[in-house]
Every structure is written in C-alpha cells, then in structure tokens.
Short mmCIF file of C-alpha atoms in Angstrom, two decimals:
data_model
loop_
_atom_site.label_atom_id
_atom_site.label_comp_id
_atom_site.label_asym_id
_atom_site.label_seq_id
_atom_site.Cartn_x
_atom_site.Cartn_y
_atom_site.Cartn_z
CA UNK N 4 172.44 123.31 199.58
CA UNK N 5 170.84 126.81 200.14
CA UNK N 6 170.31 127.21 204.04
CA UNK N 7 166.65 126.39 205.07
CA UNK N 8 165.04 129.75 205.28
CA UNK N 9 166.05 130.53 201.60
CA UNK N 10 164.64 126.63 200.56
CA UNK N 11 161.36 125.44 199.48
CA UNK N 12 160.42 123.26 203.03
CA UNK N 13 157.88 121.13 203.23
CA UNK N 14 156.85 120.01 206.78
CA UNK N 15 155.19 116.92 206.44
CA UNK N 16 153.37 115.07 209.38
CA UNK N 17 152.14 111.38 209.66
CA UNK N 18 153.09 108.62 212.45
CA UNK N 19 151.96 106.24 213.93
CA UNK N 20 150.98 103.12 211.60
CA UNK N 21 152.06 102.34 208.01
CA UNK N 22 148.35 103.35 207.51
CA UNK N 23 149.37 106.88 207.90
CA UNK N 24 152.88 106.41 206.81
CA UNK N 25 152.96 105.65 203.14
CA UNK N 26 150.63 107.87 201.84
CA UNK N 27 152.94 110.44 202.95
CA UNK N 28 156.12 109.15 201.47
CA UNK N 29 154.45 108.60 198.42
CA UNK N 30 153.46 112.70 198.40
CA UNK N 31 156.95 113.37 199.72
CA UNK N 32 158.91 111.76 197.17
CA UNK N 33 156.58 113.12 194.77
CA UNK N 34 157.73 116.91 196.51
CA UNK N 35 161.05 116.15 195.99
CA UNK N 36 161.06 114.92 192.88
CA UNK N 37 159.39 118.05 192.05
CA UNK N 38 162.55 120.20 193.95
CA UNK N 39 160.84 120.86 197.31
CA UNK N 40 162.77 120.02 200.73
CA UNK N 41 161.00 117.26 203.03
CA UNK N 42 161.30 117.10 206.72
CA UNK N 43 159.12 115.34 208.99
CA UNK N 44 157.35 115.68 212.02
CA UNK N 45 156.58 112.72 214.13
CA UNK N 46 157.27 110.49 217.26
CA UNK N 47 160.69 108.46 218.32
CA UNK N 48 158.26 105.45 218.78
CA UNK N 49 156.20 105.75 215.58
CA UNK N 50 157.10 103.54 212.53
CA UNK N 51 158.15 107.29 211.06
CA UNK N 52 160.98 106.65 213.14
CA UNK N 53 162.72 103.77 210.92
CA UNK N 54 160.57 104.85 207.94
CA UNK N 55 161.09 108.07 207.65
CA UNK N 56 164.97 107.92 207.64
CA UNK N 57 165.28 105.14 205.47
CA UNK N 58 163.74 107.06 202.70
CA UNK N 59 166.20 109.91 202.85
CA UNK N 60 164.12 112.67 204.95
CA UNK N 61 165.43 114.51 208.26
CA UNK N 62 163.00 113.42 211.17
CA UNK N 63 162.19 115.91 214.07
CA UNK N 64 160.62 114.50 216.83
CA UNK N 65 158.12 115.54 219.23
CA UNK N 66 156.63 114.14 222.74
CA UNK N 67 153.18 113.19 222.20
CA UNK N 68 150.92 109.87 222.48
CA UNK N 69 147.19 109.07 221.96
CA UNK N 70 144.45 110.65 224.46
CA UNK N 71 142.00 107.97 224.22
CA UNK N 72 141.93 105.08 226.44
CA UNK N 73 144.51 106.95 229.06
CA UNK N 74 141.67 107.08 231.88
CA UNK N 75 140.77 110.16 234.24
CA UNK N 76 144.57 110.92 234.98
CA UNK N 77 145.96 110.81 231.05
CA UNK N 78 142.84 113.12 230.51
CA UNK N 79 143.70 115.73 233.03
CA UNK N 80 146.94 115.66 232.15
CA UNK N 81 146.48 115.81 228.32
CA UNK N 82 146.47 119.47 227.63
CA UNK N 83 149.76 119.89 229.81
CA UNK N 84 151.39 117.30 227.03
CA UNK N 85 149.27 119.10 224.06
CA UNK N 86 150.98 122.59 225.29
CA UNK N 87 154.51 120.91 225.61
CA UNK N 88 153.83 119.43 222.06
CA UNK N 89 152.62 122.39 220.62
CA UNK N 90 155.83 123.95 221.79
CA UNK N 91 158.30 121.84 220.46
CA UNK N 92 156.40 121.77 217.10
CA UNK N 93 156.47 125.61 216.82
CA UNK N 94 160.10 125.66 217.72
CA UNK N 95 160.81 123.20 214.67
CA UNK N 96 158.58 125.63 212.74
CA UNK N 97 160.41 128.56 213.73
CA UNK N 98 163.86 126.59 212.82
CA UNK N 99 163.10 125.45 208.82
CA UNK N 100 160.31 127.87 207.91
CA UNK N 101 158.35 125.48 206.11
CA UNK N 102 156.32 127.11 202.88
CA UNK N 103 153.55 124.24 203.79
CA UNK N 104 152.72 122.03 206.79
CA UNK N 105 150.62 118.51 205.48
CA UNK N 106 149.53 116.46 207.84
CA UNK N 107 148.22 112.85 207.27
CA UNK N 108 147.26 111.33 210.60
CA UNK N 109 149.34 110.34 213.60
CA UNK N 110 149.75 111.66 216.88
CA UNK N 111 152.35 114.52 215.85
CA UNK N 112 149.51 116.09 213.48
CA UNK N 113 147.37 117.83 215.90
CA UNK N 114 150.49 119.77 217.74
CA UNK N 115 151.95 120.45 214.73
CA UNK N 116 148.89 121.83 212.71
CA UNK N 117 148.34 123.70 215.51
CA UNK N 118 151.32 125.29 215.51
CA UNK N 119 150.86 125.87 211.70
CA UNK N 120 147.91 127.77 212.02
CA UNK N 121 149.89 130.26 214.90
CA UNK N 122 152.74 130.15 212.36
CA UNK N 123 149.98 131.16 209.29
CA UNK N 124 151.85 128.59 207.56
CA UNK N 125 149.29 126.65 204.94
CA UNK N 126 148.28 123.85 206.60
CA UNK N 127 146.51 121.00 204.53
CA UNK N 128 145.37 117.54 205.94
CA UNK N 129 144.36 114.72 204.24
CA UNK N 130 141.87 112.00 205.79
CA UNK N 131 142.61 108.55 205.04
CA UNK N 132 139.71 106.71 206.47
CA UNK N 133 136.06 106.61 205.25
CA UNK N 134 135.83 107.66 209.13
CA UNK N 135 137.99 111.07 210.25
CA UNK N 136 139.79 110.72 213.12
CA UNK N 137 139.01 113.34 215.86
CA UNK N 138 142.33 115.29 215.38
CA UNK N 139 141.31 116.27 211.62
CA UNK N 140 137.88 116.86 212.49
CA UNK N 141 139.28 119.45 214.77
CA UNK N 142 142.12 120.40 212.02
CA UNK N 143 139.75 120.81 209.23
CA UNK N 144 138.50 124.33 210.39
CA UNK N 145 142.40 125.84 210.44
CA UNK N 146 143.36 124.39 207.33
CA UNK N 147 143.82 125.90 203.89
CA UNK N 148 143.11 122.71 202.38
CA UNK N 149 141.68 119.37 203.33
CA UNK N 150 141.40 116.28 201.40
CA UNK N 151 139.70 112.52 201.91
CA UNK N 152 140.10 109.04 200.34
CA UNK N 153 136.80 108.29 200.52
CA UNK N 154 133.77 110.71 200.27
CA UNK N 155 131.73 111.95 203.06
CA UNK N 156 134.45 111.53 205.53
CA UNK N 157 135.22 115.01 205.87
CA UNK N 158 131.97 118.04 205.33
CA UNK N 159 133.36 119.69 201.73
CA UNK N 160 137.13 117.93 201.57
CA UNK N 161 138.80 117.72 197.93
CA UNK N 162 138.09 113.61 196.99
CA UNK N 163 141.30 112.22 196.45
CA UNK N 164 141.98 108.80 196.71
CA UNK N 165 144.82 107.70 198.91
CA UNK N 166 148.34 107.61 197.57
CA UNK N 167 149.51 104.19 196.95
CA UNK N 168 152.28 101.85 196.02
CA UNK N 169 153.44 102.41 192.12
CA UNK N 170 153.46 99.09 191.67
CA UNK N 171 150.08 98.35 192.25
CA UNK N 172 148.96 100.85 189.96
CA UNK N 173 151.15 99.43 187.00
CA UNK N 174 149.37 96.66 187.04
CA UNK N 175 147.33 95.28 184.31
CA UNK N 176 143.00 95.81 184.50
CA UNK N 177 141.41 92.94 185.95
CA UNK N 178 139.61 92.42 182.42
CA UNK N 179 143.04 92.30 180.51
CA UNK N 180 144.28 89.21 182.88
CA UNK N 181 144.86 85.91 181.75
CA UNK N 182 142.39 83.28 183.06
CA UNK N 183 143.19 80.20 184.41
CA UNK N 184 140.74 77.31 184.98
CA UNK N 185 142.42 75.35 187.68
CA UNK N 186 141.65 75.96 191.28
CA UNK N 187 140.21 78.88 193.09
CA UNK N 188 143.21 81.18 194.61
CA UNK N 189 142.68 82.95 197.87
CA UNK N 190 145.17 85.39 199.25
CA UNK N 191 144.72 85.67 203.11
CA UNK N 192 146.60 88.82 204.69
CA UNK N 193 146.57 89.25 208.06
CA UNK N 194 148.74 92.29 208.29
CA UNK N 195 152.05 92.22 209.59
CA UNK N 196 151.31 91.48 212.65
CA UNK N 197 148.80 88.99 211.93
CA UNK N 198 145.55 88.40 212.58
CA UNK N 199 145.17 85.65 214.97
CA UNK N 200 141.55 85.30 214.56
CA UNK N 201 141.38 85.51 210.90
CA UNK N 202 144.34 83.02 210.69
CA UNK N 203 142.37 80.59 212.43
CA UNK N 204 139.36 81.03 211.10
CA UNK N 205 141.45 80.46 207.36
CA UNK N 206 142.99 77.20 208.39
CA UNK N 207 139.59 75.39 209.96
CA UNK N 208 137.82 76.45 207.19
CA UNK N 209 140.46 74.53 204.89
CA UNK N 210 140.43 71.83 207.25
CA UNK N 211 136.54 71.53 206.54
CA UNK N 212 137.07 70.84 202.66
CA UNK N 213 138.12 67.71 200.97
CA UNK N 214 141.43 68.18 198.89
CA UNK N 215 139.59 68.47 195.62
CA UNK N 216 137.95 71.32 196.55
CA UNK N 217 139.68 73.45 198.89
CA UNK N 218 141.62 76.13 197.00
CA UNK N 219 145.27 77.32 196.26
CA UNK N 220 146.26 79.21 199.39
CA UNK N 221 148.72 81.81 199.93
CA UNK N 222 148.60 82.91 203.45
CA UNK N 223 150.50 85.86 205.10
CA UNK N 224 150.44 85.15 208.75
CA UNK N 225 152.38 87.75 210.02
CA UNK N 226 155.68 87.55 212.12
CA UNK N 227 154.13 86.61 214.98
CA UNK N 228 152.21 83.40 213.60
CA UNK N 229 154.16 81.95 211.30
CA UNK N 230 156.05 79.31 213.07
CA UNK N 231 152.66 78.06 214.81
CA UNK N 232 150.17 78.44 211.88
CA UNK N 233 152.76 76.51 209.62
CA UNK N 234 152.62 73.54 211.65
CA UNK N 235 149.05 73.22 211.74
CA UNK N 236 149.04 73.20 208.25
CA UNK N 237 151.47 70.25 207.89
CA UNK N 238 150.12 68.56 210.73
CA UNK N 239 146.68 68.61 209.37
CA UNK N 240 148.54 67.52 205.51
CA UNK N 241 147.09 70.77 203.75
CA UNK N 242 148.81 71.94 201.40
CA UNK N 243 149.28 75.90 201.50
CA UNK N 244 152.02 78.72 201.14
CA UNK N 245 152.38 79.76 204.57
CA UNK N 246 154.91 83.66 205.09
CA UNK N 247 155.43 85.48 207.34
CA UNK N 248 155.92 89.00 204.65
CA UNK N 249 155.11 89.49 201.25
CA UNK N 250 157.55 90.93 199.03
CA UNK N 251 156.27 91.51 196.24
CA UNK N 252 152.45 92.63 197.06
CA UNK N 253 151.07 93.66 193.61
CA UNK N 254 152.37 89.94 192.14
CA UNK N 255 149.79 88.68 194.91
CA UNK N 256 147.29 90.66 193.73
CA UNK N 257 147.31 89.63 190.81
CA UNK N 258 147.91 85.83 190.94
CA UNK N 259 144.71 86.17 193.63
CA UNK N 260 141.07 85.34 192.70
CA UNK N 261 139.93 86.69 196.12
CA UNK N 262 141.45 87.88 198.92
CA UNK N 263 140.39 88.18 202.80
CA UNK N 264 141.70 90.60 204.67
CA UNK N 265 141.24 93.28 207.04
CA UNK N 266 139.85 96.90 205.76
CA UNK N 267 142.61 99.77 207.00
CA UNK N 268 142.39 102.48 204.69
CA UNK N 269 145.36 101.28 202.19
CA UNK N 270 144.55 97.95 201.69
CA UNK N 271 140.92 98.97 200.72
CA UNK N 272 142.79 101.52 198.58
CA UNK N 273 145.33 98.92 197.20
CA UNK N 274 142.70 96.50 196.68
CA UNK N 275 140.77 98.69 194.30
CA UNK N 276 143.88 100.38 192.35
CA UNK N 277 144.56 96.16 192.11
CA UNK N 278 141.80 95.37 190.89
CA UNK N 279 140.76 92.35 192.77
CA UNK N 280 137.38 91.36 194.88
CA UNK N 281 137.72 90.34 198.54
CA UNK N 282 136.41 88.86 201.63
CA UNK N 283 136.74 92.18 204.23
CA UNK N 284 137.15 91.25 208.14
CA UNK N 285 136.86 94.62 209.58
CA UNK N 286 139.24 94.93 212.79
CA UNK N 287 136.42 94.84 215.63
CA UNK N 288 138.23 97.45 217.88
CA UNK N 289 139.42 100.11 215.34
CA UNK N 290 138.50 103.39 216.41
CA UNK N 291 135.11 104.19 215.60
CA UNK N 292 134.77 101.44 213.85
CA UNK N 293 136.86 103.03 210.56
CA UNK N 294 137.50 99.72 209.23
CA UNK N 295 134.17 98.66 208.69
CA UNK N 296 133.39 102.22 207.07
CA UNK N 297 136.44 102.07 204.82
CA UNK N 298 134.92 98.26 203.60
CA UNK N 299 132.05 99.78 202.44
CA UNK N 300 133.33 102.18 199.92
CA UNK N 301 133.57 98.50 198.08
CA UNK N 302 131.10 96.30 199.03
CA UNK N 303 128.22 99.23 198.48
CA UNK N 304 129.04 99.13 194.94
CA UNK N 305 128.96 95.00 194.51
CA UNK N 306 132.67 94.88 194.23
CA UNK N 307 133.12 93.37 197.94
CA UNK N 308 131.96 91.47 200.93
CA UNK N 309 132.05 92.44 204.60
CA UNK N 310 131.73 89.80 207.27
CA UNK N 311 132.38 91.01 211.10
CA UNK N 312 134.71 89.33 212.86
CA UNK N 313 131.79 87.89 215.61
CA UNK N 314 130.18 86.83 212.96
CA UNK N 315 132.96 84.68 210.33
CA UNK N 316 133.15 80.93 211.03
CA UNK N 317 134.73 78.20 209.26
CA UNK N 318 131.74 77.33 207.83
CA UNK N 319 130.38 80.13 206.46
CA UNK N 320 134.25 80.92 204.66
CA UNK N 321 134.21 77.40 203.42
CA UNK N 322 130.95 78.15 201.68
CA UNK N 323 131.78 81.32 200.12
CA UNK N 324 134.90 79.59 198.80
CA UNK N 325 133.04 76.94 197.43
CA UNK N 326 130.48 78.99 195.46
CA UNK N 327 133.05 81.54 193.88
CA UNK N 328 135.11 78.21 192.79
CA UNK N 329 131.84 77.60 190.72
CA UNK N 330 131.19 81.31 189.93
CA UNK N 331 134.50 83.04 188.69
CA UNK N 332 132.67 84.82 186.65
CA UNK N 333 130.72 86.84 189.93
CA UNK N 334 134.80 87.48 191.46
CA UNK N 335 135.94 88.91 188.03
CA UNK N 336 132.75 91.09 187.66
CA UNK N 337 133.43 92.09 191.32
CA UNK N 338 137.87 92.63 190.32
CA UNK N 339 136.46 95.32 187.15
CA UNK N 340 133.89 97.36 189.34
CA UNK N 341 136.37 97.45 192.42
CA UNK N 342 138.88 98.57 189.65
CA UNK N 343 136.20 101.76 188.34
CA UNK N 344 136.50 102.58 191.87
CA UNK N 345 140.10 103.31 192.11
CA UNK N 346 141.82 106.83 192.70
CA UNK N 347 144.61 106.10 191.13
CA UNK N 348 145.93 109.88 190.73
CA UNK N 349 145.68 110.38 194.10
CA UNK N 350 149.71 111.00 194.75
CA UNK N 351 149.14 113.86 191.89
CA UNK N 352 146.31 115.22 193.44
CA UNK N 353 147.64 115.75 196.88
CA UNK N 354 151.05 117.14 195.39
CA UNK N 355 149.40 119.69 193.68
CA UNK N 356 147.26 121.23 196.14
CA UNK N 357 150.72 121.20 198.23
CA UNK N 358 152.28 123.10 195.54
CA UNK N 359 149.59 125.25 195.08
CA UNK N 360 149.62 126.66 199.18
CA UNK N 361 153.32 126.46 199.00
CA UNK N 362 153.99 128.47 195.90
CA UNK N 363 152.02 131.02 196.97
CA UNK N 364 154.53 131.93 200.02
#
C-alpha cells in the first residue's frame, strides 16, 4: 500500500451509539469500495471501539466524554478536556493527511472537526436526528458541507436520508406483499438494551385480551430482560416469541403488521425504507427530546402513531391492537405512505458529496 500522505484518506468520525455508528460504516464501506482509505476517529469506550475494527478500519482514539449533565466542576473543566482533545485530534490529522474529515455524531466529532477546520481539511457533517445535536449546530458554520435525515434539522443542510442497512432496502414495497388473513402481527423492539417500560406495558396489555384476540407477538426484549419477561409470559400461558436479538431485522419487518418501538433516528429511518406502520414510544429523556421529533417525520404524514411514554397504558395498546386487527386495511395504507417517505439513496448521497470535497484536494 502507498504510504498515507500519497493515499486518498478519509477521516471519518462517529461514536458513541449504534445511532451514530452505522450510518457511517455504511458511507465508509461505500468509500472504500469506491478506492478511498478509511480511518476513524472515536473513543476507547464508544461502540466504535468493537465496531469499528470488526469492519476492517484502523481506529484512533481520542479522550473525550459528553459535557452535559457533568455539573459545575465537569463544566469548568470542559474546555481543559476540549483543548487536550483538540490536540490529539490534530496530531492524528497531521499523521494520515486526510483529503476529507466526515463527522456523524459522537463525542470525538466536535474535537476533531475542529481540528479540521485549523487543518483546512473539508469537513462535512451529517445530522441524523430530526433534532441537531449541539456539537453540529456549532460544526455547521466550519463545514464545507452539511447534510440531515430529516428536514429542518439543520438551517440550509443537503436532505439526505440516513444511510441504512442493505437489506432493508431490498425488500419488497409494502403494496407488493402477500396478505395474510390470520391474526394481527406486532413486532415489539425494545432496543438492545430493552425497554423496561415498553416491555411491560407489551405484556399487560396481552394479558388484558382473551386468546382469540390478542395477536401474534414477536418481542425483542433486549439482553437485559429476556430471562424475566419470558417467564411472565409462560407464567401468565401467553403464547409469544420472546429474544433477546434479532438476526435477521428486515425478515421482521416484513412478517410485521405493526410494530412499537422507540423513535432513534435509524429505526424511524429503517422503518420507512421497510415499509411498515408503527406504534412510536419516544424515549422520555433523549436529549432534547430528538426522539419524539424524529417520530414525527412519520406520523405528520398519516403513516405513524406517537404515544409518550407517561401517557401508554395497557389499555390504551390493547385497544389500538384491537381496532387495526379489524382495519388492516388503515396499517397497509399507513406501510405505502411511510414507504413514499423513505431516503433510500441516502448512502449515495453522502458518498458523493465526500467525493466531491475530497477530490478536489
């Protein structure tokens, strides 16, 4: 391999969640598909750092965490660890001579976009929430380019969509699926993690419905759950498919009739390149609210619900589950308009604004 400096780098930066994380593998496979040299910027306790590997790219590591929440001390301390951050970014700079820097969220992005700009490397940033963080808020005015899932997240940002899973986008329109006439199918994902109160929530409401009419259940509990949530479901002689993971995500999607779930940016995404309507719970302590925002991209348009998380009961789940077992009609409408609002060149997109910036050094 040609050294570095004589290479076509691209620095790419996103930590933190999966959120952030596989948007940017999908762009940097795309890259190197395409001939360009990834490395990444992040943290050593970020997913990136078991991610990032795994899919073949060098990892260089900075020291930087979250401001918010760190009280009057983490605050006064903050731009000592930005300055230190900045640093070590600009040194990794200085070491590969990237052609482009792309950051996609995490705490590595603001140091290293920073230290972009005082490079004048191109630095482009893509927001995946309907809600920008603070850090590319602050980004946006050194970047050459910046891009948003979701419009109006970002004053002027290139509309892209946000990259997601190949798989998901093979699959068939909602209107081209076969139609079965048995029960009602409800996918519950709770992240993998779990959502405790969702989970809950999910098995009382089952509990509330004779066997006749409660529907087939696949329900992804999260690591966390599983053990204790199975149980309950025996115990109380319901039948459902209780897991911990699922495998094979875009076969859910499409053996679902509805699905309830949480709103991060990607599953909203997902859920419209799937084609499928859903139930969203919006996490209640996401910052500034970004889950609830992201919901709304799909429920503005007909293609969703949103229910807050003070507000879903048993009851009221129970309900909705009974009416959309007599109306499948109203979930397939809501499947084909949540499908005419997928991005589903999104990948493309961001790639070729990257190899426009980077071509040009």
């Amino acid at each position: 391999m040609n050294k570095t400096s004589q290479s076509k780098v691209i620095l790419m930066m996103a930590g933190g969640t999966g959120g952030h994380v596989f948007p940017a593998l999908a762009v940097a496979h795309s890259l190197a598909g395409q001939g360009y040299e990834i490395h990444w910027l992040g943290t050593e306790r970020g997913i990136e750092s078991e991610l990032v590997p795994k899919n073949g790219f060098t990892l260089h590591t900075i020291d930087i965490a979250g401001l918010r929440g760190k009280g009057k001390l983490g605050l006064l301390a903050a731009p000592v660890r930005i300055f230190k951050a900045v640093r070590q970014s600009l040194a990794v700079i200085k070491k590969l001579k990237p052609r482009a820097v792309v950051g996609l969220g995490g705490y590595a992005t603001g140091p290293g976009g920073i230290a972009a700009w005082l490079k004048g490397i191109p630095l482009l940033v893509h927001e995946q929430n309907a809600c920008a963080g603070m850090t590319n808020r602050i980004l946006q005015k050194f970047a050459r380019c910046t891009m948003q899932a979701f419009p109006g997240a970002l004053p002027g940002a290139l509309v892209t969509g946000n990259p997601v899973r190949n798989e998901v986008l093979a699959l068939p329109a909602p209107e081209l699926r076969e139609a079965h006439n048995g029960k009602l199918r409800v996918l519950v994902v709770g992240g993998s993690l779990g959502a405790v109160a969702l989970n809950q929530t999910v098995f009382e409401a089952m509990s509330l419905l004779p066997d006749a009419e409660r529907p087939q259940l696949i329900h992804q509990a999260g690591k966390r759950n599983i053990d204790e949530l199975s149980a309950q479901y025996q115990d109380a002689g319901i039948d459902a498919d209780v897991t911990a993971f699922i495998d094979d995500m875009a076969a859910a999607y499409v053996w679902a009739d509805l699905i309830v779930c949480r709103s991060g940016a990607l599953t909203v995404s997902e859920i419209a390149a799937a084609g499928c309507a859903a139930i969203f719970v919006p996490f209640p302590f996401a910052v500034d609210d970004h889950q609830t925002a992201n919901a709304r991209y799909l429920q503005s348009a007909g293609a969703a619900l949103i229910r807050q998380q003070n507000e879903l009961s048993a009851d009221w789940l129970a309900g909705q589950w009974r009416y959309f077992s007599d109306n499948k009609q109203a979930l397939r409408d809501m499947a084909v308009t949540a499908r005419s609002l997928a991005m589903t060149h999104a990948t493309e997109m961001v790639t070729e604004q990257v190899r426009r910036f980077a071509d040009e050094q």
